[in-house]
Structure formats: structure tokens, C-alpha cells
Amino acid sequence: MINRLILIIVVFLIINFWQFTLPVEAAFCRNLNNHNICILQIKRSAKYYWEYRATISIDGKKKPREIYNCRTHYVIKANRQIIPFESNGIGQLICSKFAKTN
């Protein structure tokens, strides 16, 4: 009887532990050129490991996903426009914080 009670308590504790420890998603935010830049979602390309697909927000305004190429230092906008990285800009931030160094 006591073993059964202990088993029920342990199962109850395990269920409650999993219920209250949910993963937390936090944005990576920095102040850059007098703007609050937050990287909301970032994913490295499996095929082209130097490319990052990122969704960012600038001063709280979410921008569409863009592709940051850390090899050529260009960003591909959502409308497929290719633009070079700005000096000390978002592309430099992404490549310096997330890109692998060989």
C-alpha cells in the first residue's frame, strides 16, 4: 500500500515537472546605430553554412525573413533584392555573433 502511494506521488511530481517547465523563446536584442535590433528567429542553411535566414525587428517593427550571406557580405531581401551589408549594421552583427569561425 505504501509503495503504491509513493509511486503515485512520484508519477504526479513528474507530470507536474513537465507541465510547468516549458521552453522559453527569447529574442537576441542589441542596440545598434540608435535602434533596438532584435533577432526573432534565425536558422543556418544546411547546404550553404555561411548563409543565415533571419527574421528581425527594428524598434519593435517586425521585418520579413531575409537571407544574410556571411561569405559575400550581402543580404537578400524578401523581394529578392541583393544589397551589400551596411558598415556596422545588422548583417555584420549576425555574422559576428552566429557564424562559425574556421
PDB file of N, CA and C in Angstrom:
ATOM      1  N   MET A   1       0.814  -1.193   0.000  1.00  0.00           N
ATOM      2  CA  MET A   1       0.000   0.000   0.000  1.00  0.00           C
ATOM      3  C   MET A   1       0.865   1.266   0.000  1.00  0.00           C
ATOM      4  N   ILE A   2       1.912   1.281   0.820  1.00  0.00           N
ATOM      5  CA  ILE A   2       2.795   2.444   0.888  1.00  0.00           C
ATOM      6  C   ILE A   2       3.587   2.581  -0.407  1.00  0.00           C
ATOM      7  N   ASN A   3       4.020   1.453  -0.997  1.00  0.00           N
ATOM      8  CA  ASN A   3       4.755   1.501  -2.265  1.00  0.00           C
ATOM      9  C   ASN A   3       3.881   2.079  -3.374  1.00  0.00           C
ATOM     10  N   ARG A   4       2.628   1.717  -3.390  1.00  0.00           N
ATOM     11  CA  ARG A   4       1.700   2.221  -4.400  1.00  0.00           C
ATOM     12  C   ARG A   4       1.514   3.734  -4.219  1.00  0.00           C
ATOM     13  N   LEU A   5       1.402   4.196  -2.978  1.00  0.00           N
ATOM     14  CA  LEU A   5       1.246   5.609  -2.687  1.00  0.00           C
ATOM     15  C   LEU A   5       2.486   6.400  -3.110  1.00  0.00           C
ATOM     16  N   ILE A   6       3.664   5.871  -2.844  1.00  0.00           N
ATOM     17  CA  ILE A   6       4.915   6.516  -3.255  1.00  0.00           C
ATOM     18  C   ILE A   6       4.991   6.586  -4.779  1.00  0.00           C
ATOM     19  N   LEU A   7       4.607   5.527  -5.459  1.00  0.00           N
ATOM     20  CA  LEU A   7       4.613   5.506  -6.926  1.00  0.00           C
ATOM     21  C   LEU A   7       3.668   6.561  -7.486  1.00  0.00           C
ATOM     22  N   ILE A   8       2.495   6.700  -6.915  1.00  0.00           N
ATOM     23  CA  ILE A   8       1.534   7.706  -7.376  1.00  0.00           C
ATOM     24  C   ILE A   8       2.089   9.107  -7.165  1.00  0.00           C
ATOM     25  N   ILE A   9       2.728   9.345  -6.026  1.00  0.00           N
ATOM     26  CA  ILE A   9       3.301  10.661  -5.755  1.00  0.00           C
ATOM     27  C   ILE A   9       4.426  10.973  -6.738  1.00  0.00           C
ATOM     28  N   VAL A  10       5.281  10.014  -7.009  1.00  0.00           N
ATOM     29  CA  VAL A  10       6.387  10.219  -7.951  1.00  0.00           C
ATOM     30  C   VAL A  10       5.854  10.515  -9.344  1.00  0.00           C
ATOM     31  N   VAL A  11       4.869   9.763  -9.795  1.00  0.00           N
ATOM     32  CA  VAL A  11       4.275   9.997 -11.123  1.00  0.00           C
ATOM     33  C   VAL A  11       3.648  11.386 -11.161  1.00  0.00           C
ATOM     34  N   PHE A  12       2.941  11.753 -10.105  1.00  0.00           N
ATOM     35  CA  PHE A  12       2.327  13.076 -10.026  1.00  0.00           C
ATOM     36  C   PHE A  12       3.382  14.176 -10.110  1.00  0.00           C
ATOM     37  N   LEU A  13       4.491  14.032  -9.411  1.00  0.00           N
ATOM     38  CA  LEU A  13       5.556  15.026  -9.444  1.00  0.00           C
ATOM     39  C   LEU A  13       6.202  15.125 -10.821  1.00  0.00           C
ATOM     40  N   ILE A  14       6.402  14.007 -11.467  1.00  0.00           N
ATOM     41  CA  ILE A  14       6.990  14.007 -12.810  1.00  0.00           C
ATOM     42  C   ILE A  14       6.072  14.716 -13.800  1.00  0.00           C
ATOM     43  N   ILE A  15       4.781  14.423 -13.724  1.00  0.00           N
ATOM     44  CA  ILE A  15       3.824  15.075 -14.627  1.00  0.00           C
ATOM     45  C   ILE A  15       3.815  16.580 -14.390  1.00  0.00           C
ATOM     46  N   ASN A  16       3.809  16.991 -13.135  1.00  0.00           N
ATOM     47  CA  ASN A  16       3.815  18.429 -12.836  1.00  0.00           C
ATOM     48  C   ASN A  16       5.114  19.091 -13.248  1.00  0.00           C
ATOM     49  N   PHE A  17       6.227  18.400 -13.122  1.00  0.00           N
ATOM     50  CA  PHE A  17       7.513  18.952 -13.551  1.00  0.00           C
ATOM     51  C   PHE A  17       7.496  19.260 -15.037  1.00  0.00           C
ATOM     52  N   TRP A  18       7.023  18.351 -15.860  1.00  0.00           N
ATOM     53  CA  TRP A  18       6.984  18.564 -17.308  1.00  0.00           C
ATOM     54  C   TRP A  18       5.950  19.607 -17.692  1.00  0.00           C
ATOM     55  N   GLN A  19       4.902  19.717 -16.913  1.00  0.00           N
ATOM     56  CA  GLN A  19       3.847  20.670 -17.221  1.00  0.00           C
ATOM     57  C   GLN A  19       4.305  22.110 -17.016  1.00  0.00           C
ATOM     58  N   PHE A  20       5.122  22.372 -16.016  1.00  0.00           N
ATOM     59  CA  PHE A  20       5.497  23.736 -15.682  1.00  0.00           C
ATOM     60  C   PHE A  20       6.858  24.164 -16.197  1.00  0.00           C
ATOM     61  N   THR A  21       7.621  23.305 -16.817  1.00  0.00           N
ATOM     62  CA  THR A  21       8.916  23.693 -17.363  1.00  0.00           C
ATOM     63  C   THR A  21       8.853  23.704 -18.879  1.00  0.00           C
ATOM     64  N   LEU A  22       8.166  24.687 -19.408  1.00  0.00           N
ATOM     65  CA  LEU A  22       8.040  24.824 -20.850  1.00  0.00           C
ATOM     66  C   LEU A  22       9.247  25.584 -21.392  1.00  0.00           C
ATOM     67  N   PRO A  23       9.663  25.288 -22.610  1.00  0.00           N
ATOM     68  CA  PRO A  23      10.808  26.017 -23.176  1.00  0.00           C
ATOM     69  C   PRO A  23      10.476  27.494 -23.372  1.00  0.00           C
ATOM     70  N   VAL A  24      11.478  28.312 -23.198  1.00  0.00           N
ATOM     71  CA  VAL A  24      11.309  29.753 -23.320  1.00  0.00           C
ATOM     72  C   VAL A  24      12.033  30.219 -24.567  1.00  0.00           C
ATOM     73  N   GLU A  25      11.346  31.007 -25.367  1.00  0.00           N
ATOM     74  CA  GLU A  25      11.974  31.593 -26.538  1.00  0.00           C
ATOM     75  C   GLU A  25      12.263  33.056 -26.235  1.00  0.00           C
ATOM     76  N   ALA A  26      13.506  33.421 -26.334  1.00  0.00           N
ATOM     77  CA  ALA A  26      13.889  34.803 -26.087  1.00  0.00           C
ATOM     78  C   ALA A  26      14.580  35.352 -27.323  1.00  0.00           C
ATOM     79  N   ALA A  27      14.289  36.590 -27.621  1.00  0.00           N
ATOM     80  CA  ALA A  27      14.920  37.233 -28.762  1.00  0.00           C
ATOM     81  C   ALA A  27      16.300  37.742 -28.354  1.00  0.00           C
ATOM     82  N   PHE A  28      17.206  37.722 -29.301  1.00  0.00           N
ATOM     83  CA  PHE A  28      18.555  38.268 -29.122  1.00  0.00           C
ATOM     84  C   PHE A  28      18.475  39.729 -29.528  1.00  0.00           C
ATOM     85  N   CYS A  29      18.583  40.637 -28.584  1.00  0.00           N
ATOM     86  CA  CYS A  29      18.418  42.066 -28.869  1.00  0.00           C
ATOM     87  C   CYS A  29      19.698  42.837 -28.583  1.00  0.00           C
ATOM     88  N   ARG A  30      19.948  43.833 -29.405  1.00  0.00           N
ATOM     89  CA  ARG A  30      21.091  44.728 -29.239  1.00  0.00           C
ATOM     90  C   ARG A  30      20.681  46.126 -29.676  1.00  0.00           C
ATOM     91  N   ASN A  31      21.337  47.117 -29.101  1.00  0.00           N
ATOM     92  CA  ASN A  31      21.197  48.487 -29.577  1.00  0.00           C
ATOM     93  C   ASN A  31      22.288  48.714 -30.614  1.00  0.00           C
ATOM     94  N   LEU A  32      21.880  49.115 -31.806  1.00  0.00           N
ATOM     95  CA  LEU A  32      22.812  49.274 -32.913  1.00  0.00           C
ATOM     96  C   LEU A  32      22.412  50.518 -33.693  1.00  0.00           C
ATOM     97  N   ASN A  33      23.319  51.468 -33.809  1.00  0.00           N
ATOM     98  CA  ASN A  33      23.071  52.716 -34.545  1.00  0.00           C
ATOM     99  C   ASN A  33      21.794  53.413 -34.067  1.00  0.00           C
ATOM    100  N   ASN A  34      21.626  53.509 -32.764  1.00  0.00           N
ATOM    101  CA  ASN A  34      20.462  54.160 -32.143  1.00  0.00           C
ATOM    102  C   ASN A  34      19.136  53.474 -32.456  1.00  0.00           C
ATOM    103  N   HIS A  35      19.167  52.172 -32.753  1.00  0.00           N
ATOM    104  CA  HIS A  35      17.959  51.389 -32.983  1.00  0.00           C
ATOM    105  C   HIS A  35      18.019  50.136 -32.128  1.00  0.00           C
ATOM    106  N   ASN A  36      16.857  49.680 -31.673  1.00  0.00           N
ATOM    107  CA  ASN A  36      16.773  48.424 -30.936  1.00  0.00           C
ATOM    108  C   ASN A  36      16.554  47.304 -31.951  1.00  0.00           C
ATOM    109  N   ILE A  37      17.563  46.485 -32.176  1.00  0.00           N
ATOM    110  CA  ILE A  37      17.533  45.404 -33.152  1.00  0.00           C
ATOM    111  C   ILE A  37      17.349  44.085 -32.405  1.00  0.00           C
ATOM    112  N   CYS A  38      16.303  43.328 -32.741  1.00  0.00           N
ATOM    113  CA  CYS A  38      16.068  42.017 -32.131  1.00  0.00           C
ATOM    114  C   CYS A  38      16.027  40.961 -33.228  1.00  0.00           C
ATOM    115  N   ILE A  39      16.777  39.900 -33.028  1.00  0.00           N
ATOM    116  CA  ILE A  39      16.730  38.754 -33.938  1.00  0.00           C
ATOM    117  C   ILE A  39      15.683  37.806 -33.368  1.00  0.00           C
ATOM    118  N   LEU A  40      14.536  37.750 -34.017  1.00  0.00           N
ATOM    119  CA  LEU A  40      13.417  36.963 -33.521  1.00  0.00           C
ATOM    120  C   LEU A  40      13.576  35.488 -33.834  1.00  0.00           C
ATOM    121  N   GLN A  41      14.085  35.193 -35.022  1.00  0.00           N
ATOM    122  CA  GLN A  41      14.290  33.807 -35.437  1.00  0.00           C
ATOM    123  C   GLN A  41      15.478  33.777 -36.382  1.00  0.00           C
ATOM    124  N   ILE A  42      16.337  32.795 -36.195  1.00  0.00           N
ATOM    125  CA  ILE A  42      17.500  32.667 -37.069  1.00  0.00           C
ATOM    126  C   ILE A  42      17.753  31.183 -37.313  1.00  0.00           C
ATOM    127  N   LYS A  43      18.091  30.868 -38.553  1.00  0.00           N
ATOM    128  CA  LYS A  43      18.364  29.485 -38.913  1.00  0.00           C
ATOM    129  C   LYS A  43      19.486  29.465 -39.933  1.00  0.00           C
ATOM    130  N   ARG A  44      20.487  28.617 -39.680  1.00  0.00           N
ATOM    131  CA  ARG A  44      21.595  28.491 -40.614  1.00  0.00           C
ATOM    132  C   ARG A  44      21.226  27.503 -41.698  1.00  0.00           C
ATOM    133  N   SER A  45      21.597  27.798 -42.924  1.00  0.00           N
ATOM    134  CA  SER A  45      21.347  26.900 -44.044  1.00  0.00           C
ATOM    135  C   SER A  45      22.208  25.652 -43.902  1.00  0.00           C
ATOM    136  N   ALA A  46      21.622  24.501 -44.146  1.00  0.00           N
ATOM    137  CA  ALA A  46      22.383  23.253 -44.075  1.00  0.00           C
ATOM    138  C   ALA A  46      23.312  23.108 -45.280  1.00  0.00           C
ATOM    139  N   LYS A  47      22.837  23.511 -46.436  1.00  0.00           N
ATOM    140  CA  LYS A  47      23.630  23.367 -47.652  1.00  0.00           C
ATOM    141  C   LYS A  47      24.702  24.451 -47.759  1.00  0.00           C
ATOM    142  N   TYR A  48      24.313  25.692 -47.454  1.00  0.00           N
ATOM    143  CA  TYR A  48      25.236  26.822 -47.521  1.00  0.00           C
ATOM    144  C   TYR A  48      25.421  27.352 -46.102  1.00  0.00           C
ATOM    145  N   TYR A  49      26.381  26.764 -45.391  1.00  0.00           N
ATOM    146  CA  TYR A  49      26.528  27.033 -43.963  1.00  0.00           C
ATOM    147  C   TYR A  49      26.889  28.485 -43.660  1.00  0.00           C
ATOM    148  N   TRP A  50      27.274  29.262 -44.642  1.00  0.00           N
ATOM    149  CA  TRP A  50      27.613  30.665 -44.436  1.00  0.00           C
ATOM    150  C   TRP A  50      26.390  31.575 -44.580  1.00  0.00           C
ATOM    151  N   GLU A  51      25.227  30.984 -44.869  1.00  0.00           N
ATOM    152  CA  GLU A  51      24.004  31.763 -45.013  1.00  0.00           C
ATOM    153  C   GLU A  51      23.099  31.567 -43.799  1.00  0.00           C
ATOM    154  N   TYR A  52      22.498  32.658 -43.370  1.00  0.00           N
ATOM    155  CA  TYR A  52      21.558  32.643 -42.252  1.00  0.00           C
ATOM    156  C   TYR A  52      20.242  33.251 -42.703  1.00  0.00           C
ATOM    157  N   ARG A  53      19.156  32.559 -42.416  1.00  0.00           N
ATOM    158  CA  ARG A  53      17.825  33.091 -42.672  1.00  0.00           C
ATOM    159  C   ARG A  53      17.330  33.645 -41.342  1.00  0.00           C
ATOM    160  N   ALA A  54      17.066  34.943 -41.334  1.00  0.00           N
ATOM    161  CA  ALA A  54      16.723  35.579 -40.063  1.00  0.00           C
ATOM    162  C   ALA A  54      15.503  36.472 -40.215  1.00  0.00           C
ATOM    163  N   THR A  55      14.695  36.463 -39.169  1.00  0.00           N
ATOM    164  CA  THR A  55      13.597  37.399 -39.030  1.00  0.00           C
ATOM    165  C   THR A  55      13.989  38.342 -37.907  1.00  0.00           C
ATOM    166  N   ILE A  56      13.988  39.621 -38.198  1.00  0.00           N
ATOM    167  CA  ILE A  56      14.422  40.605 -37.208  1.00  0.00           C
ATOM    168  C   ILE A  56      13.325  41.635 -36.988  1.00  0.00           C
ATOM    169  N   SER A  57      13.458  42.367 -35.915  1.00  0.00           N
ATOM    170  CA  SER A  57      12.606  43.530 -35.699  1.00  0.00           C
ATOM    171  C   SER A  57      13.506  44.719 -35.396  1.00  0.00           C
ATOM    172  N   ILE A  58      13.120  45.852 -35.938  1.00  0.00           N
ATOM    173  CA  ILE A  58      13.842  47.094 -35.711  1.00  0.00           C
ATOM    174  C   ILE A  58      12.885  48.038 -35.003  1.00  0.00           C
ATOM    175  N   ASP A  59      13.246  48.409 -33.793  1.00  0.00           N
ATOM    176  CA  ASP A  59      12.415  49.275 -32.952  1.00  0.00           C
ATOM    177  C   ASP A  59      10.990  48.726 -32.812  1.00  0.00           C
ATOM    178  N   GLY A  60      10.883  47.412 -32.675  1.00  0.00           N
ATOM    179  CA  GLY A  60       9.587  46.769 -32.456  1.00  0.00           C
ATOM    180  C   GLY A  60       8.805  46.449 -33.712  1.00  0.00           C
ATOM    181  N   LYS A  61       9.287  46.835 -34.879  1.00  0.00           N
ATOM    182  CA  LYS A  61       8.586  46.544 -36.137  1.00  0.00           C
ATOM    183  C   LYS A  61       9.220  45.324 -36.786  1.00  0.00           C
ATOM    184  N   LYS A  62       8.441  44.260 -36.922  1.00  0.00           N
ATOM    185  CA  LYS A  62       8.938  43.005 -37.484  1.00  0.00           C
ATOM    186  C   LYS A  62       9.127  43.146 -38.991  1.00  0.00           C
ATOM    187  N   LYS A  63      10.272  42.659 -39.467  1.00  0.00           N
ATOM    188  CA  LYS A  63      10.570  42.683 -40.895  1.00  0.00           C
ATOM    189  C   LYS A  63      10.439  41.272 -41.455  1.00  0.00           C
ATOM    190  N   PRO A  64      10.195  41.136 -42.748  1.00  0.00           N
ATOM    191  CA  PRO A  64      10.136  39.794 -43.342  1.00  0.00           C
ATOM    192  C   PRO A  64      11.489  39.088 -43.267  1.00  0.00           C
ATOM    193  N   ARG A  65      11.458  37.770 -43.406  1.00  0.00           N
ATOM    194  CA  ARG A  65      12.687  36.975 -43.336  1.00  0.00           C
ATOM    195  C   ARG A  65      13.633  37.368 -44.468  1.00  0.00           C
ATOM    196  N   GLU A  66      14.903  37.513 -44.125  1.00  0.00           N
ATOM    197  CA  GLU A  66      15.935  37.857 -45.093  1.00  0.00           C
ATOM    198  C   GLU A  66      17.067  36.863 -44.978  1.00  0.00           C
ATOM    199  N   ILE A  67      17.850  36.734 -46.041  1.00  0.00           N
ATOM    200  CA  ILE A  67      18.983  35.811 -46.064  1.00  0.00           C
ATOM    201  C   ILE A  67      20.260  36.640 -45.976  1.00  0.00           C
ATOM    202  N   TYR A  68      21.062  36.347 -44.954  1.00  0.00           N
ATOM    203  CA  TYR A  68      22.326  37.048 -44.740  1.00  0.00           C
ATOM    204  C   TYR A  68      23.464  36.125 -45.154  1.00  0.00           C
ATOM    205  N   ASN A  69      24.231  36.532 -46.160  1.00  0.00           N
ATOM    206  CA  ASN A  69      25.336  35.740 -46.682  1.00  0.00           C
ATOM    207  C   ASN A  69      26.625  36.266 -46.061  1.00  0.00           C
ATOM    208  N   CYS A  70      27.191  35.491 -45.142  1.00  0.00           N
ATOM    209  CA  CYS A  70      28.393  35.927 -44.424  1.00  0.00           C
ATOM    210  C   CYS A  70      29.656  35.737 -45.248  1.00  0.00           C
ATOM    211  N   ARG A  71      29.584  35.057 -46.360  1.00  0.00           N
ATOM    212  CA  ARG A  71      30.753  34.880 -47.229  1.00  0.00           C
ATOM    213  C   ARG A  71      30.941  36.096 -48.137  1.00  0.00           C
ATOM    214  N   THR A  72      29.855  36.536 -48.759  1.00  0.00           N
ATOM    215  CA  THR A  72      29.945  37.667 -49.686  1.00  0.00           C
ATOM    216  C   THR A  72      29.526  38.992 -49.055  1.00  0.00           C
ATOM    217  N   HIS A  73      29.006  38.941 -47.835  1.00  0.00           N
ATOM    218  CA  HIS A  73      28.547  40.125 -47.105  1.00  0.00           C
ATOM    219  C   HIS A  73      27.433  40.852 -47.846  1.00  0.00           C
ATOM    220  N   TYR A  74      26.455  40.066 -48.303  1.00  0.00           N
ATOM    221  CA  TYR A  74      25.252  40.600 -48.938  1.00  0.00           C
ATOM    222  C   TYR A  74      24.039  40.071 -48.203  1.00  0.00           C
ATOM    223  N   VAL A  75      22.959  40.846 -48.244  1.00  0.00           N
ATOM    224  CA  VAL A  75      21.671  40.411 -47.699  1.00  0.00           C
ATOM    225  C   VAL A  75      20.691  40.308 -48.863  1.00  0.00           C
ATOM    226  N   ILE A  76      19.922  39.231 -48.879  1.00  0.00           N
ATOM    227  CA  ILE A  76      18.883  39.034 -49.891  1.00  0.00           C
ATOM    228  C   ILE A  76      17.559  39.344 -49.210  1.00  0.00           C
ATOM    229  N   LYS A  77      16.934  40.419 -49.645  1.00  0.00           N
ATOM    230  CA  LYS A  77      15.676  40.874 -49.066  1.00  0.00           C
ATOM    231  C   LYS A  77      14.543  39.934 -49.474  1.00  0.00           C
ATOM    232  N   ALA A  78      13.376  40.125 -48.889  1.00  0.00           N
ATOM    233  CA  ALA A  78      12.214  39.282 -49.185  1.00  0.00           C
ATOM    234  C   ALA A  78      11.778  39.427 -50.647  1.00  0.00           C
ATOM    235  N   ASN A  79      12.017  40.577 -51.252  1.00  0.00           N
ATOM    236  CA  ASN A  79      11.655  40.789 -52.662  1.00  0.00           C
ATOM    237  C   ASN A  79      12.779  40.374 -53.611  1.00  0.00           C
ATOM    238  N   ARG A  80      13.769  39.610 -53.090  1.00  0.00           N
ATOM    239  CA  ARG A  80      14.915  39.051 -53.828  1.00  0.00           C
ATOM    240  C   ARG A  80      15.921  40.111 -54.260  1.00  0.00           C
ATOM    241  N   GLN A  81      15.853  41.292 -53.698  1.00  0.00           N
ATOM    242  CA  GLN A  81      16.817  42.351 -53.959  1.00  0.00           C
ATOM    243  C   GLN A  81      18.084  42.054 -53.156  1.00  0.00           C
ATOM    244  N   ILE A  82      19.239  42.166 -53.797  1.00  0.00           N
ATOM    245  CA  ILE A  82      20.525  41.886 -53.153  1.00  0.00           C
ATOM    246  C   ILE A  82      21.193  43.203 -52.802  1.00  0.00           C
ATOM    247  N   ILE A  83      21.515  43.357 -51.517  1.00  0.00           N
ATOM    248  CA  ILE A  83      22.084  44.600 -51.015  1.00  0.00           C
ATOM    249  C   ILE A  83      23.324  44.269 -50.185  1.00  0.00           C
ATOM    250  N   PRO A  84      24.413  45.022 -50.346  1.00  0.00           N
ATOM    251  CA  PRO A  84      25.604  44.781 -49.501  1.00  0.00           C
ATOM    252  C   PRO A  84      25.327  45.168 -48.051  1.00  0.00           C
ATOM    253  N   PHE A  85      26.047  44.521 -47.133  1.00  0.00           N
ATOM    254  CA  PHE A  85      25.930  44.845 -45.713  1.00  0.00           C
ATOM    255  C   PHE A  85      26.296  46.305 -45.494  1.00  0.00           C
ATOM    256  N   GLU A  86      25.596  46.939 -44.551  1.00  0.00           N
ATOM    257  CA  GLU A  86      25.973  48.281 -44.128  1.00  0.00           C
ATOM    258  C   GLU A  86      27.144  48.165 -43.160  1.00  0.00           C
ATOM    259  N   SER A  87      27.964  49.173 -43.137  1.00  0.00           N
ATOM    260  CA  SER A  87      29.066  49.192 -42.190  1.00  0.00           C
ATOM    261  C   SER A  87      28.503  49.233 -40.783  1.00  0.00           C
ATOM    262  N   ASN A  88      28.931  48.297 -39.942  1.00  0.00           N
ATOM    263  CA  ASN A  88      28.464  48.179 -38.562  1.00  0.00           C
ATOM    264  C   ASN A  88      26.943  48.026 -38.496  1.00  0.00           C
ATOM    265  N   GLY A  89      26.383  47.210 -39.400  1.00  0.00           N
ATOM    266  CA  GLY A  89      24.937  47.028 -39.474  1.00  0.00           C
ATOM    267  C   GLY A  89      24.489  45.663 -38.987  1.00  0.00           C
ATOM    268  N   ILE A  90      23.266  45.315 -39.340  1.00  0.00           N
ATOM    269  CA  ILE A  90      22.650  44.071 -38.892  1.00  0.00           C
ATOM    270  C   ILE A  90      23.380  42.848 -39.447  1.00  0.00           C
ATOM    271  N   GLY A  91      23.767  42.892 -40.708  1.00  0.00           N
ATOM    272  CA  GLY A  91      24.481  41.769 -41.311  1.00  0.00           C
ATOM    273  C   GLY A  91      25.786  41.477 -40.588  1.00  0.00           C
ATOM    274  N   GLN A  92      26.513  42.527 -40.252  1.00  0.00           N
ATOM    275  CA  GLN A  92      27.754  42.353 -39.501  1.00  0.00           C
ATOM    276  C   GLN A  92      27.476  41.745 -38.129  1.00  0.00           C
ATOM    277  N   LEU A  93      26.384  42.168 -37.483  1.00  0.00           N
ATOM    278  CA  LEU A  93      26.011  41.637 -36.177  1.00  0.00           C
ATOM    279  C   LEU A  93      25.718  40.151 -36.259  1.00  0.00           C
ATOM    280  N   ILE A  94      24.929  39.755 -37.246  1.00  0.00           N
ATOM    281  CA  ILE A  94      24.575  38.346 -37.402  1.00  0.00           C
ATOM    282  C   ILE A  94      25.811  37.507 -37.686  1.00  0.00           C
ATOM    283  N   CYS A  95      26.634  37.953 -38.597  1.00  0.00           N
ATOM    284  CA  CYS A  95      27.815  37.164 -38.960  1.00  0.00           C
ATOM    285  C   CYS A  95      28.832  37.100 -37.829  1.00  0.00           C
ATOM    286  N   SER A  96      28.960  38.150 -37.049  1.00  0.00           N
ATOM    287  CA  SER A  96      29.939  38.119 -35.969  1.00  0.00           C
ATOM    288  C   SER A  96      29.462  37.289 -34.789  1.00  0.00           C
ATOM    289  N   LYS A  97      28.157  37.224 -34.543  1.00  0.00           N
ATOM    290  CA  LYS A  97      27.644  36.506 -33.381  1.00  0.00           C
ATOM    291  C   LYS A  97      27.335  35.046 -33.659  1.00  0.00           C
ATOM    292  N   PHE A  98      26.934  34.712 -34.882  1.00  0.00           N
ATOM    293  CA  PHE A  98      26.448  33.365 -35.155  1.00  0.00           C
ATOM    294  C   PHE A  98      27.302  32.547 -36.119  1.00  0.00           C
ATOM    295  N   ALA A  99      28.080  33.200 -36.971  1.00  0.00           N
ATOM    296  CA  ALA A  99      28.838  32.467 -37.989  1.00  0.00           C
ATOM    297  C   ALA A  99      29.967  31.662 -37.346  1.00  0.00           C
ATOM    298  N   LYS A 100      30.207  30.472 -37.892  1.00  0.00           N
ATOM    299  CA  LYS A 100      31.316  29.639 -37.421  1.00  0.00           C
ATOM    300  C   LYS A 100      32.622  30.245 -37.883  1.00  0.00           C
ATOM    301  N   THR A 101      33.597  30.219 -37.028  1.00  0.00           N
ATOM    302  CA  THR A 101      34.933  30.662 -37.422  1.00  0.00           C
ATOM    303  C   THR A 101      35.791  29.429 -37.613  1.00  0.00           C
ATOM    304  N   ASN A 102      36.430  29.346 -38.747  1.00  0.00           N
ATOM    305  CA  ASN A 102      37.259  28.178 -39.057  1.00  0.00           C
ATOM    306  C   ASN A 102      38.707  28.475 -38.815  1.00  0.00           C
TER     307      ASN A 102
END
